[in-house]
Amino acid sequence: MMTSSTFRGPSDLHLHSERSDGTQPPAEVMRAAYEHGIRTAALTDHDTTEGWVEAGAAATSLGMTFLPGMEMSARYGGRSVHVLAYLPDPDDAPLRGELSRIRSSRLDRAHTMAERIARDYDLTWQDILAHTREGATVGRPHIADALVAKGHVHDRGEAFAGILNPRGDYYVALYAPDPVTAVRLVAGAGGVPIVAHPAGRAGVLPGRVLQGMLDAGLAGFELGHRENRADGVRMLRGLVAERDLIVTGSSDYHGAGKPNLPGEHTTTDAMVQRIIDRGTGTAPVYA
Ligand code: AMP
Ligand code: FE
Ligand code: FE
Ligand code: ZN
């Protein structure tokens, strides 16, 4: 087959499959992106690179370019911070080690949350497993799906607003590294670290934390995302201009798990090229 090292847009660089908390296999995620007009796509499952091979094959069979990616969990002052990683080396030992630590903490945490919820609701660990693909990065969305199936809530959104809320009785935090460490690990693996939805409801991270992340190799910000707030985006645009950082826009598609649709935000060709030029851990997969 002829291959080339060019890509074309539109590009959506933040998509989830059932290898984490999306609801479709990686190949179906790529097809969904294609059907929404996307021609360059990244799979960014939480804390895992497991879906890359399947997604890459599906994307290229559709004539798309595939960017291997991941969304790494981090924590700062009790809030969760997500660091997108493009083109990291999936075999890099420090990164792999930290991802496996996060995933195993996620499993323990889901168990504990399930026990707490079971005190008040009919819900077993088996119910949760029934909604979690084997080997997937487990999260609250899988518990939400089990709660929906049991009829306790109508959808994931209702579960997150109530039973799974961090301020509720059932919530347990997961282990995740601080954001500077996460950025350092991604950059150390040749990846391009970009803060996901950096201006969400919790607000923009403090300036000194952002500075620490930039010093550790942070490449930019996902400014196009439905959860971002205008004031935070305005502030970050200033930083981006000052430091000539990378800016992305993406859907954060989770299949049926969220209303987000592929292509609702996209990344410009110039910015995709900068990510490709900067990432050294693994290569994009061209059709
Ligand atoms: P966790 O990392 O296990 O604490 O769960 C957070 C994940 O749940 C995020 O990756 C989101 O994709 C998902 N999520 C958060 N809020 C909602 C919501 N209201 N509806 C559906 N999914 C959500
Ligand atoms: Fe998610
Ligand atoms: Fe996220
Ligand atoms: Zn995401």
PDB file of N, CA and C in Angstrom, residues 61-131:
ATOM      1  N   SER A  61      -7.461   2.338   7.454  1.00  0.00           N
ATOM      2  CA  SER A  61      -8.320   1.658   6.472  1.00  0.00           C
ATOM      3  C   SER A  61      -9.404   2.606   5.966  1.00  0.00           C
ATOM      4  N   LEU A  62      -9.678   3.649   6.731  1.00  0.00           N
ATOM      5  CA  LEU A  62     -10.646   4.669   6.304  1.00  0.00           C
ATOM      6  C   LEU A  62      -9.957   5.826   5.587  1.00  0.00           C
ATOM      7  N   GLY A  63      -8.636   5.715   5.415  1.00  0.00           N
ATOM      8  CA  GLY A  63      -7.894   6.789   4.757  1.00  0.00           C
ATOM      9  C   GLY A  63      -7.550   7.946   5.675  1.00  0.00           C
ATOM     10  N   MET A  64      -7.699   7.722   7.002  1.00  0.00           N
ATOM     11  CA  MET A  64      -7.411   8.780   7.973  1.00  0.00           C
ATOM     12  C   MET A  64      -5.983   8.663   8.490  1.00  0.00           C
ATOM     13  N   THR A  65      -5.500   9.745   9.082  1.00  0.00           N
ATOM     14  CA  THR A  65      -4.240   9.715   9.818  1.00  0.00           C
ATOM     15  C   THR A  65      -4.567   9.519  11.287  1.00  0.00           C
ATOM     16  N   PHE A  66      -3.766   8.664  11.957  1.00  0.00           N
ATOM     17  CA  PHE A  66      -3.989   8.365  13.369  1.00  0.00           C
ATOM     18  C   PHE A  66      -2.830   8.879  14.213  1.00  0.00           C
ATOM     19  N   LEU A  67      -3.166   9.638  15.245  1.00  0.00           N
ATOM     20  CA  LEU A  67      -2.159  10.098  16.206  1.00  0.00           C
ATOM     21  C   LEU A  67      -2.340   9.335  17.509  1.00  0.00           C
ATOM     22  N   PRO A  68      -1.372   8.490  17.888  1.00  0.00           N
ATOM     23  CA  PRO A  68      -1.460   7.790  19.164  1.00  0.00           C
ATOM     24  C   PRO A  68      -1.443   8.807  20.317  1.00  0.00           C
ATOM     25  N   GLY A  69      -2.413   8.685  21.205  1.00  0.00           N
ATOM     26  CA  GLY A  69      -2.489   9.615  22.323  1.00  0.00           C
ATOM     27  C   GLY A  69      -3.000   8.956  23.587  1.00  0.00           C
ATOM     28  N   MET A  70      -3.115   9.743  24.629  1.00  0.00           N
ATOM     29  CA  MET A  70      -3.521   9.238  25.940  1.00  0.00           C
ATOM     30  C   MET A  70      -3.920  10.446  26.781  1.00  0.00           C
ATOM     31  N   GLU A  71      -4.775  10.256  27.755  1.00  0.00           N
ATOM     32  CA  GLU A  71      -5.125  11.339  28.685  1.00  0.00           C
ATOM     33  C   GLU A  71      -4.726  10.875  30.078  1.00  0.00           C
ATOM     34  N   MET A  72      -3.662  11.460  30.586  1.00  0.00           N
ATOM     35  CA  MET A  72      -3.093  11.011  31.856  1.00  0.00           C
ATOM     36  C   MET A  72      -3.723  11.749  33.029  1.00  0.00           C
ATOM     37  N   SER A  73      -4.073  10.992  34.061  1.00  0.00           N
ATOM     38  CA  SER A  73      -4.650  11.582  35.271  1.00  0.00           C
ATOM     39  C   SER A  73      -3.572  12.242  36.113  1.00  0.00           C
ATOM     40  N   ALA A  74      -3.898  13.393  36.660  1.00  0.00           N
ATOM     41  CA  ALA A  74      -3.037  14.056  37.634  1.00  0.00           C
ATOM     42  C   ALA A  74      -3.956  14.661  38.685  1.00  0.00           C
ATOM     43  N   ARG A  75      -3.371  15.082  39.807  1.00  0.00           N
ATOM     44  CA  ARG A  75      -4.175  15.705  40.861  1.00  0.00           C
ATOM     45  C   ARG A  75      -3.433  16.896  41.426  1.00  0.00           C
ATOM     46  N   TYR A  76      -4.186  17.948  41.631  1.00  0.00           N
ATOM     47  CA  TYR A  76      -3.592  19.120  42.258  1.00  0.00           C
ATOM     48  C   TYR A  76      -4.570  19.649  43.299  1.00  0.00           C
ATOM     49  N   GLY A  77      -4.146  19.656  44.545  1.00  0.00           N
ATOM     50  CA  GLY A  77      -4.983  20.193  45.613  1.00  0.00           C
ATOM     51  C   GLY A  77      -6.377  19.615  45.628  1.00  0.00           C
ATOM     52  N   GLY A  78      -6.493  18.323  45.470  1.00  0.00           N
ATOM     53  CA  GLY A  78      -7.786  17.668  45.555  1.00  0.00           C
ATOM     54  C   GLY A  78      -8.625  17.742  44.287  1.00  0.00           C
ATOM     55  N   ARG A  79      -8.118  18.446  43.282  1.00  0.00           N
ATOM     56  CA  ARG A  79      -8.886  18.464  42.044  1.00  0.00           C
ATOM     57  C   ARG A  79      -8.176  17.638  40.979  1.00  0.00           C
ATOM     58  N   SER A  80      -8.957  17.146  40.030  1.00  0.00           N
ATOM     59  CA  SER A  80      -8.338  16.317  39.013  1.00  0.00           C
ATOM     60  C   SER A  80      -7.924  17.171  37.824  1.00  0.00           C
ATOM     61  N   VAL A  81      -6.729  16.877  37.322  1.00  0.00           N
ATOM     62  CA  VAL A  81      -6.145  17.591  36.180  1.00  0.00           C
ATOM     63  C   VAL A  81      -5.839  16.533  35.140  1.00  0.00           C
ATOM     64  N   HIS A  82      -6.225  16.783  33.887  1.00  0.00           N
ATOM     65  CA  HIS A  82      -5.979  15.805  32.833  1.00  0.00           C
ATOM     66  C   HIS A  82      -4.934  16.321  31.855  1.00  0.00           C
ATOM     67  N   VAL A  83      -3.899  15.515  31.642  1.00  0.00           N
ATOM     68  CA  VAL A  83      -2.815  15.896  30.742  1.00  0.00           C
ATOM     69  C   VAL A  83      -2.867  15.002  29.508  1.00  0.00           C
ATOM     70  N   LEU A  84      -3.202  15.588  28.373  1.00  0.00           N
ATOM     71  CA  LEU A  84      -3.190  14.837  27.123  1.00  0.00           C
ATOM     72  C   LEU A  84      -1.742  14.610  26.716  1.00  0.00           C
ATOM     73  N   ALA A  85      -1.461  13.423  26.189  1.00  0.00           N
ATOM     74  CA  ALA A  85      -0.104  13.078  25.775  1.00  0.00           C
ATOM     75  C   ALA A  85      -0.178  12.583  24.342  1.00  0.00           C
ATOM     76  N   TYR A  86       0.478  13.282  23.432  1.00  0.00           N
ATOM     77  CA  TYR A  86       0.498  12.839  22.034  1.00  0.00           C
ATOM     78  C   TYR A  86       1.856  12.263  21.691  1.00  0.00           C
ATOM     79  N   LEU A  87       1.831  11.116  21.015  1.00  0.00           N
ATOM     80  CA  LEU A  87       3.028  10.467  20.487  1.00  0.00           C
ATOM     81  C   LEU A  87       4.060  10.083  21.541  1.00  0.00           C
ATOM     82  N   PRO A  88       3.643   9.679  22.764  1.00  0.00           N
ATOM     83  CA  PRO A  88       4.634   9.202  23.734  1.00  0.00           C
ATOM     84  C   PRO A  88       5.047   7.768  23.398  1.00  0.00           C
ATOM     85  N   ASP A  89       6.236   7.395  23.866  1.00  0.00           N
ATOM     86  CA  ASP A  89       6.694   6.016  23.708  1.00  0.00           C
ATOM     87  C   ASP A  89       5.930   5.157  24.720  1.00  0.00           C
ATOM     88  N   PRO A  90       5.093   4.221  24.242  1.00  0.00           N
ATOM     89  CA  PRO A  90       4.282   3.438  25.183  1.00  0.00           C
ATOM     90  C   PRO A  90       5.123   2.469  26.014  1.00  0.00           C
ATOM     91  N   ASP A  91       6.381   2.259  25.618  1.00  0.00           N
ATOM     92  CA  ASP A  91       7.246   1.342  26.363  1.00  0.00           C
ATOM     93  C   ASP A  91       8.182   2.063  27.327  1.00  0.00           C
ATOM     94  N   ASP A  92       8.090   3.366  27.402  1.00  0.00           N
ATOM     95  CA  ASP A  92       8.945   4.129  28.321  1.00  0.00           C
ATOM     96  C   ASP A  92       8.668   3.667  29.758  1.00  0.00           C
ATOM     97  N   ALA A  93       9.705   3.168  30.442  1.00  0.00           N
ATOM     98  CA  ALA A  93       9.488   2.517  31.740  1.00  0.00           C
ATOM     99  C   ALA A  93       8.917   3.450  32.811  1.00  0.00           C
ATOM    100  N   PRO A  94       9.450   4.654  32.990  1.00  0.00           N
ATOM    101  CA  PRO A  94       8.868   5.520  34.031  1.00  0.00           C
ATOM    102  C   PRO A  94       7.399   5.860  33.760  1.00  0.00           C
ATOM    103  N   LEU A  95       7.065   6.147  32.510  1.00  0.00           N
ATOM    104  CA  LEU A  95       5.674   6.477  32.189  1.00  0.00           C
ATOM    105  C   LEU A  95       4.779   5.260  32.406  1.00  0.00           C
ATOM    106  N   ARG A  96       5.195   4.129  31.878  1.00  0.00           N
ATOM    107  CA  ARG A  96       4.426   2.889  32.047  1.00  0.00           C
ATOM    108  C   ARG A  96       4.173   2.566  33.505  1.00  0.00           C
ATOM    109  N   GLY A  97       5.228   2.723  34.310  1.00  0.00           N
ATOM    110  CA  GLY A  97       5.122   2.403  35.732  1.00  0.00           C
ATOM    111  C   GLY A  97       4.079   3.282  36.418  1.00  0.00           C
ATOM    112  N   GLU A  98       4.107   4.574  36.090  1.00  0.00           N
ATOM    113  CA  GLU A  98       3.163   5.490  36.728  1.00  0.00           C
ATOM    114  C   GLU A  98       1.735   5.211  36.242  1.00  0.00           C
ATOM    115  N   LEU A  99       1.576   4.914  34.960  1.00  0.00           N
ATOM    116  CA  LEU A  99       0.235   4.615  34.442  1.00  0.00           C
ATOM    117  C   LEU A  99      -0.315   3.365  35.115  1.00  0.00           C
ATOM    118  N   SER A 100       0.528   2.375  35.339  1.00  0.00           N
ATOM    119  CA  SER A 100       0.001   1.150  35.941  1.00  0.00           C
ATOM    120  C   SER A 100      -0.350   1.396  37.407  1.00  0.00           C
ATOM    121  N   ARG A 101       0.419   2.282  38.056  1.00  0.00           N
ATOM    122  CA  ARG A 101       0.074   2.643  39.436  1.00  0.00           C
ATOM    123  C   ARG A 101      -1.285   3.358  39.480  1.00  0.00           C
ATOM    124  N   ILE A 102      -1.522   4.267  38.556  1.00  0.00           N
ATOM    125  CA  ILE A 102      -2.804   4.992  38.511  1.00  0.00           C
ATOM    126  C   ILE A 102      -3.951   4.006  38.248  1.00  0.00           C
ATOM    127  N   ARG A 103      -3.752   3.122  37.263  1.00  0.00           N
ATOM    128  CA  ARG A 103      -4.842   2.192  36.922  1.00  0.00           C
ATOM    129  C   ARG A 103      -5.155   1.274  38.091  1.00  0.00           C
ATOM    130  N   SER A 104      -4.132   0.833  38.813  1.00  0.00           N
ATOM    131  CA  SER A 104      -4.426  -0.083  39.909  1.00  0.00           C
ATOM    132  C   SER A 104      -5.107   0.663  41.055  1.00  0.00           C
ATOM    133  N   SER A 105      -4.735   1.925  41.253  1.00  0.00           N
ATOM    134  CA  SER A 105      -5.447   2.725  42.262  1.00  0.00           C
ATOM    135  C   SER A 105      -6.901   2.948  41.846  1.00  0.00           C
ATOM    136  N   ARG A 106      -7.127   3.122  40.555  1.00  0.00           N
ATOM    137  CA  ARG A 106      -8.495   3.301  40.055  1.00  0.00           C
ATOM    138  C   ARG A 106      -9.352   2.064  40.356  1.00  0.00           C
ATOM    139  N   LEU A 107      -8.730   0.893  40.226  1.00  0.00           N
ATOM    140  CA  LEU A 107      -9.458  -0.351  40.489  1.00  0.00           C
ATOM    141  C   LEU A 107      -9.817  -0.460  41.971  1.00  0.00           C
ATOM    142  N   ASP A 108      -8.835  -0.196  42.851  1.00  0.00           N
ATOM    143  CA  ASP A 108      -9.094  -0.234  44.301  1.00  0.00           C
ATOM    144  C   ASP A 108     -10.183   0.770  44.665  1.00  0.00           C
ATOM    145  N   ARG A 109     -10.060   1.935  44.105  1.00  0.00           N
ATOM    146  CA  ARG A 109     -10.994   3.011  44.408  1.00  0.00           C
ATOM    147  C   ARG A 109     -12.409   2.677  43.947  1.00  0.00           C
ATOM    148  N   ALA A 110     -12.524   2.055  42.773  1.00  0.00           N
ATOM    149  CA  ALA A 110     -13.855   1.661  42.279  1.00  0.00           C
ATOM    150  C   ALA A 110     -14.476   0.612  43.202  1.00  0.00           C
ATOM    151  N   HIS A 111     -13.623  -0.325  43.666  1.00  0.00           N
ATOM    152  CA  HIS A 111     -14.092  -1.331  44.622  1.00  0.00           C
ATOM    153  C   HIS A 111     -14.656  -0.666  45.873  1.00  0.00           C
ATOM    154  N   THR A 112     -13.889   0.278  46.425  1.00  0.00           N
ATOM    155  CA  THR A 112     -14.319   0.939  47.655  1.00  0.00           C
ATOM    156  C   THR A 112     -15.599   1.736  47.433  1.00  0.00           C
ATOM    157  N   MET A 113     -15.659   2.446  46.296  1.00  0.00           N
ATOM    158  CA  MET A 113     -16.879   3.206  46.009  1.00  0.00           C
ATOM    159  C   MET A 113     -18.073   2.263  45.871  1.00  0.00           C
ATOM    160  N   ALA A 114     -17.843   1.108  45.225  1.00  0.00           N
ATOM    161  CA  ALA A 114     -18.934   0.142  45.043  1.00  0.00           C
ATOM    162  C   ALA A 114     -19.443  -0.355  46.388  1.00  0.00           C
ATOM    163  N   GLU A 115     -18.497  -0.626  47.317  1.00  0.00           N
ATOM    164  CA  GLU A 115     -18.894  -1.076  48.660  1.00  0.00           C
ATOM    165  C   GLU A 115     -19.732  -0.033  49.369  1.00  0.00           C
ATOM    166  N   ARG A 116     -19.298   1.210  49.256  1.00  0.00           N
ATOM    167  CA  ARG A 116     -20.042   2.302  49.920  1.00  0.00           C
ATOM    168  C   ARG A 116     -21.425   2.467  49.311  1.00  0.00           C
ATOM    169  N   ILE A 117     -21.503   2.411  47.988  1.00  0.00           N
ATOM    170  CA  ILE A 117     -22.800   2.591  47.320  1.00  0.00           C
ATOM    171  C   ILE A 117     -23.738   1.430  47.674  1.00  0.00           C
ATOM    172  N   ALA A 118     -23.144   0.229  47.794  1.00  0.00           N
ATOM    173  CA  ALA A 118     -23.956  -0.967  48.057  1.00  0.00           C
ATOM    174  C   ALA A 118     -24.651  -0.925  49.418  1.00  0.00           C
ATOM    175  N   ARG A 119     -24.167  -0.036  50.313  1.00  0.00           N
ATOM    176  CA  ARG A 119     -24.854   0.106  51.601  1.00  0.00           C
ATOM    177  C   ARG A 119     -26.261   0.686  51.413  1.00  0.00           C
ATOM    178  N   ASP A 120     -26.418   1.479  50.379  1.00  0.00           N
ATOM    179  CA  ASP A 120     -27.695   2.181  50.172  1.00  0.00           C
ATOM    180  C   ASP A 120     -28.445   1.779  48.903  1.00  0.00           C
ATOM    181  N   TYR A 121     -27.735   1.186  47.948  1.00  0.00           N
ATOM    182  CA  TYR A 121     -28.369   0.832  46.673  1.00  0.00           C
ATOM    183  C   TYR A 121     -28.071  -0.619  46.329  1.00  0.00           C
ATOM    184  N   ASP A 122     -28.978  -1.236  45.563  1.00  0.00           N
ATOM    185  CA  ASP A 122     -28.724  -2.578  45.048  1.00  0.00           C
ATOM    186  C   ASP A 122     -27.694  -2.460  43.921  1.00  0.00           C
ATOM    187  N   LEU A 123     -26.451  -2.810  44.239  1.00  0.00           N
ATOM    188  CA  LEU A 123     -25.370  -2.719  43.260  1.00  0.00           C
ATOM    189  C   LEU A 123     -24.238  -3.633  43.715  1.00  0.00           C
ATOM    190  N   THR A 124     -23.763  -4.493  42.807  1.00  0.00           N
ATOM    191  CA  THR A 124     -22.649  -5.374  43.154  1.00  0.00           C
ATOM    192  C   THR A 124     -21.453  -5.079  42.249  1.00  0.00           C
ATOM    193  N   TRP A 125     -20.314  -5.604  42.657  1.00  0.00           N
ATOM    194  CA  TRP A 125     -19.109  -5.443  41.837  1.00  0.00           C
ATOM    195  C   TRP A 125     -19.330  -6.100  40.473  1.00  0.00           C
ATOM    196  N   GLN A 126     -20.048  -7.205  40.468  1.00  0.00           N
ATOM    197  CA  GLN A 126     -20.358  -7.870  39.184  1.00  0.00           C
ATOM    198  C   GLN A 126     -21.117  -6.950  38.238  1.00  0.00           C
ATOM    199  N   ASP A 127     -22.040  -6.164  38.804  1.00  0.00           N
ATOM    200  CA  ASP A 127     -22.803  -5.227  37.968  1.00  0.00           C
ATOM    201  C   ASP A 127     -21.854  -4.243  37.279  1.00  0.00           C
ATOM    202  N   ILE A 128     -20.852  -3.797  38.017  1.00  0.00           N
ATOM    203  CA  ILE A 128     -19.900  -2.836  37.447  1.00  0.00           C
ATOM    204  C   ILE A 128     -19.030  -3.521  36.406  1.00  0.00           C
ATOM    205  N   LEU A 129     -18.574  -4.720  36.734  1.00  0.00           N
ATOM    206  CA  LEU A 129     -17.750  -5.464  35.767  1.00  0.00           C
ATOM    207  C   LEU A 129     -18.487  -5.686  34.451  1.00  0.00           C
ATOM    208  N   ALA A 130     -19.804  -5.877  34.546  1.00  0.00           N
ATOM    209  CA  ALA A 130     -20.607  -6.122  33.344  1.00  0.00           C
ATOM    210  C   ALA A 130     -20.581  -4.923  32.401  1.00  0.00           C
ATOM    211  N   HIS A 131     -20.194  -3.764  32.920  1.00  0.00           N
ATOM    212  CA  HIS A 131     -20.142  -2.549  32.095  1.00  0.00           C
ATOM    213  C   HIS A 131     -18.721  -2.078  31.861  1.00  0.00           C
TER     214      HIS A 131
END
